[in-house]
Short mmCIF file of N, CA and C in Angstrom, two decimals:
data_model
loop_
_atom_site.label_atom_id
_atom_site.label_comp_id
_atom_site.label_asym_id
_atom_site.label_seq_id
_atom_site.Cartn_x
_atom_site.Cartn_y
_atom_site.Cartn_z
N ILE A 27 0.83 -1.20 0.00
CA ILE A 27 0.00 0.00 0.00
C ILE A 27 0.87 1.25 0.00
N SER A 28 2.04 1.19 0.61
CA SER A 28 2.80 2.42 0.83
C SER A 28 3.91 2.60 -0.19
N ASN A 29 3.71 3.55 -1.08
CA ASN A 29 4.78 3.99 -1.98
C ASN A 29 5.15 5.41 -1.60
N ILE A 30 5.26 5.66 -0.30
CA ILE A 30 5.55 6.98 0.24
C ILE A 30 7.01 7.04 0.66
N LEU A 31 7.66 8.13 0.29
CA LEU A 31 9.05 8.35 0.67
C LEU A 31 9.12 9.68 1.42
N ILE A 32 9.65 9.65 2.64
CA ILE A 32 9.80 10.85 3.46
C ILE A 32 11.29 11.09 3.69
N TYR A 33 11.74 12.28 3.33
CA TYR A 33 13.15 12.61 3.54
C TYR A 33 13.32 14.10 3.70
N PRO A 34 14.42 14.58 4.28
CA PRO A 34 15.43 13.79 4.97
C PRO A 34 14.89 13.31 6.31
N ASN A 35 15.47 12.27 6.81
CA ASN A 35 15.10 11.73 8.11
C ASN A 35 16.35 11.17 8.75
N PRO A 36 16.93 11.87 9.71
CA PRO A 36 16.45 13.00 10.50
C PRO A 36 16.30 14.27 9.66
N ALA A 37 15.36 15.11 10.10
CA ALA A 37 14.99 16.31 9.34
C ALA A 37 15.40 17.58 10.06
N LYS A 38 15.64 18.61 9.25
CA LYS A 38 15.87 19.97 9.74
C LYS A 38 15.07 20.91 8.86
N GLY A 39 14.13 21.61 9.42
CA GLY A 39 13.43 22.66 8.67
C GLY A 39 12.29 22.19 7.80
N MET A 40 12.59 21.43 6.76
CA MET A 40 11.57 20.98 5.81
C MET A 40 11.72 19.48 5.59
N ILE A 41 10.56 18.82 5.36
CA ILE A 41 10.60 17.43 4.91
C ILE A 41 9.88 17.37 3.57
N THR A 42 10.28 16.41 2.78
CA THR A 42 9.63 16.15 1.50
C THR A 42 8.91 14.81 1.62
N ILE A 43 7.65 14.80 1.17
CA ILE A 43 6.87 13.56 1.15
C ILE A 43 6.51 13.28 -0.30
N GLU A 44 7.09 12.22 -0.83
CA GLU A 44 6.82 11.84 -2.22
C GLU A 44 5.85 10.67 -2.24
N GLY A 45 4.86 10.77 -3.11
CA GLY A 45 3.86 9.73 -3.26
C GLY A 45 2.47 10.33 -3.18
N GLU A 46 1.48 9.51 -3.47
CA GLU A 46 0.10 9.98 -3.47
C GLU A 46 -0.53 9.69 -2.11
N TYR A 47 -0.99 10.75 -1.46
CA TYR A 47 -1.70 10.62 -0.20
C TYR A 47 -2.66 11.80 -0.09
N SER A 48 -3.63 11.69 0.84
CA SER A 48 -4.61 12.78 0.95
C SER A 48 -4.33 13.71 2.13
N SER A 49 -3.82 13.16 3.24
CA SER A 49 -3.53 14.01 4.40
C SER A 49 -2.46 13.35 5.26
N VAL A 50 -1.91 14.17 6.15
CA VAL A 50 -0.86 13.69 7.04
C VAL A 50 -1.05 14.34 8.41
N ASP A 51 -0.85 13.55 9.47
CA ASP A 51 -0.85 14.05 10.84
C ASP A 51 0.48 13.65 11.47
N ILE A 52 1.11 14.59 12.16
CA ILE A 52 2.35 14.29 12.86
C ILE A 52 2.07 14.36 14.36
N TYR A 53 2.45 13.28 15.06
CA TYR A 53 2.22 13.14 16.49
C TYR A 53 3.55 13.16 17.23
N ASN A 54 3.53 13.75 18.43
CA ASN A 54 4.72 13.66 19.27
C ASN A 54 4.74 12.32 19.98
N ILE A 55 5.74 12.10 20.80
CA ILE A 55 5.96 10.80 21.43
C ILE A 55 4.85 10.43 22.42
N VAL A 56 4.09 11.42 22.93
CA VAL A 56 3.00 11.13 23.86
C VAL A 56 1.64 11.06 23.17
N GLY A 57 1.64 11.15 21.84
CA GLY A 57 0.41 10.96 21.09
C GLY A 57 -0.39 12.21 20.78
N GLU A 58 0.17 13.38 21.02
CA GLU A 58 -0.52 14.63 20.71
C GLU A 58 -0.23 15.03 19.26
N ILE A 59 -1.27 15.48 18.55
CA ILE A 59 -1.07 15.96 17.18
C ILE A 59 -0.36 17.31 17.24
N VAL A 60 0.78 17.40 16.55
CA VAL A 60 1.54 18.65 16.55
C VAL A 60 1.51 19.34 15.19
N LEU A 61 1.11 18.61 14.14
CA LEU A 61 1.02 19.19 12.80
C LEU A 61 0.06 18.34 11.98
N THR A 62 -0.81 19.00 11.23
CA THR A 62 -1.71 18.30 10.34
C THR A 62 -1.77 19.06 9.02
N SER A 63 -1.91 18.34 7.93
CA SER A 63 -1.90 18.99 6.63
C SER A 63 -2.57 18.10 5.59
N ASN A 64 -3.21 18.74 4.63
CA ASN A 64 -3.63 18.02 3.43
C ASN A 64 -2.40 17.82 2.56
N TYR A 65 -2.57 17.16 1.42
CA TYR A 65 -1.44 16.84 0.56
C TYR A 65 -0.56 18.07 0.29
N GLN A 66 0.71 17.91 0.56
CA GLN A 66 1.75 18.87 0.18
C GLN A 66 3.01 18.07 -0.03
N LYS A 67 3.78 18.43 -1.03
CA LYS A 67 5.04 17.71 -1.24
C LYS A 67 6.08 18.09 -0.19
N HIS A 68 6.05 19.36 0.25
CA HIS A 68 7.02 19.83 1.24
C HIS A 68 6.29 20.34 2.48
N LEU A 69 6.72 19.90 3.64
CA LEU A 69 6.15 20.35 4.91
C LEU A 69 7.21 21.06 5.74
N ASP A 70 6.83 22.20 6.30
CA ASP A 70 7.72 22.97 7.17
C ASP A 70 7.62 22.41 8.59
N VAL A 71 8.72 21.90 9.11
CA VAL A 71 8.73 21.33 10.47
C VAL A 71 9.63 22.14 11.41
N THR A 72 9.90 23.39 11.05
CA THR A 72 10.79 24.22 11.87
C THR A 72 10.19 24.53 13.23
N ASN A 73 8.86 24.48 13.37
CA ASN A 73 8.22 24.77 14.65
C ASN A 73 8.21 23.57 15.60
N LEU A 74 8.66 22.42 15.13
CA LEU A 74 8.69 21.23 15.98
C LEU A 74 10.01 21.17 16.74
N LYS A 75 9.93 20.79 18.01
CA LYS A 75 11.14 20.64 18.82
C LYS A 75 11.89 19.39 18.39
N GLU A 76 13.18 19.36 18.70
CA GLU A 76 13.97 18.16 18.40
C GLU A 76 13.37 16.97 19.12
N GLY A 77 13.35 15.84 18.42
CA GLY A 77 12.83 14.63 19.05
C GLY A 77 12.27 13.66 18.02
N VAL A 78 11.59 12.65 18.55
CA VAL A 78 11.01 11.59 17.72
C VAL A 78 9.52 11.85 17.57
N TYR A 79 9.03 11.72 16.33
CA TYR A 79 7.63 11.93 16.01
C TYR A 79 7.14 10.75 15.16
N PHE A 80 5.83 10.63 15.07
CA PHE A 80 5.23 9.62 14.21
C PHE A 80 4.31 10.31 13.22
N ILE A 81 4.42 9.91 11.96
CA ILE A 81 3.62 10.49 10.89
C ILE A 81 2.57 9.47 10.48
N ASN A 82 1.29 9.85 10.58
CA ASN A 82 0.20 9.05 10.04
C ASN A 82 -0.16 9.62 8.68
N ILE A 83 -0.01 8.80 7.65
CA ILE A 83 -0.27 9.24 6.28
C ILE A 83 -1.53 8.53 5.79
N ASN A 84 -2.51 9.31 5.35
CA ASN A 84 -3.77 8.76 4.86
C ASN A 84 -3.63 8.50 3.36
N ILE A 85 -3.64 7.21 2.99
CA ILE A 85 -3.52 6.81 1.59
C ILE A 85 -4.78 6.03 1.24
N LYS A 86 -5.65 6.66 0.47
CA LYS A 86 -6.90 6.03 0.02
C LYS A 86 -7.67 5.42 1.18
N GLY A 87 -7.79 6.15 2.29
CA GLY A 87 -8.57 5.71 3.44
C GLY A 87 -7.84 4.79 4.40
N LYS A 88 -6.60 4.44 4.11
CA LYS A 88 -5.81 3.58 5.00
C LYS A 88 -4.68 4.42 5.59
N LEU A 89 -4.34 4.12 6.85
CA LEU A 89 -3.27 4.86 7.51
C LEU A 89 -1.97 4.08 7.48
N VAL A 90 -0.90 4.79 7.13
CA VAL A 90 0.45 4.25 7.19
C VAL A 90 1.21 5.12 8.18
N THR A 91 1.90 4.50 9.12
CA THR A 91 2.64 5.23 10.14
C THR A 91 4.14 5.06 9.92
N GLN A 92 4.85 6.19 9.97
CA GLN A 92 6.31 6.14 9.86
C GLN A 92 6.90 7.01 10.96
N LYS A 93 8.10 6.68 11.37
CA LYS A 93 8.82 7.44 12.40
C LYS A 93 9.61 8.56 11.73
N LEU A 94 9.64 9.72 12.39
CA LEU A 94 10.40 10.87 11.91
C LEU A 94 11.20 11.45 13.07
N VAL A 95 12.46 11.73 12.83
CA VAL A 95 13.33 12.36 13.83
C VAL A 95 13.59 13.80 13.39
N ILE A 96 13.37 14.74 14.30
CA ILE A 96 13.60 16.17 14.03
C ILE A 96 14.87 16.59 14.74
N ASN A 97 15.78 17.23 14.01
CA ASN A 97 17.03 17.77 14.56
C ASN A 97 17.16 19.25 14.22
N ASN A 98 16.16 20.07 14.56
CA ASN A 98 16.21 21.51 14.22
C ASN A 98 17.29 22.23 14.97
#
């Protein structure tokens, strides 16, 4: 199901999400949503603190979760 590529990871400033998806939610380590967006190829993550996050990517009604490390 997942032909999604997220880079760079670890990230600084911006991430690129390649592939077809409808929306994305980024959660911190305690499960709080810290960023949500409809489809965009580039997401600004400069407002996120350094640490580990989880990205839920909505692809045709199914969720794919990937880990993201922020090193701003």
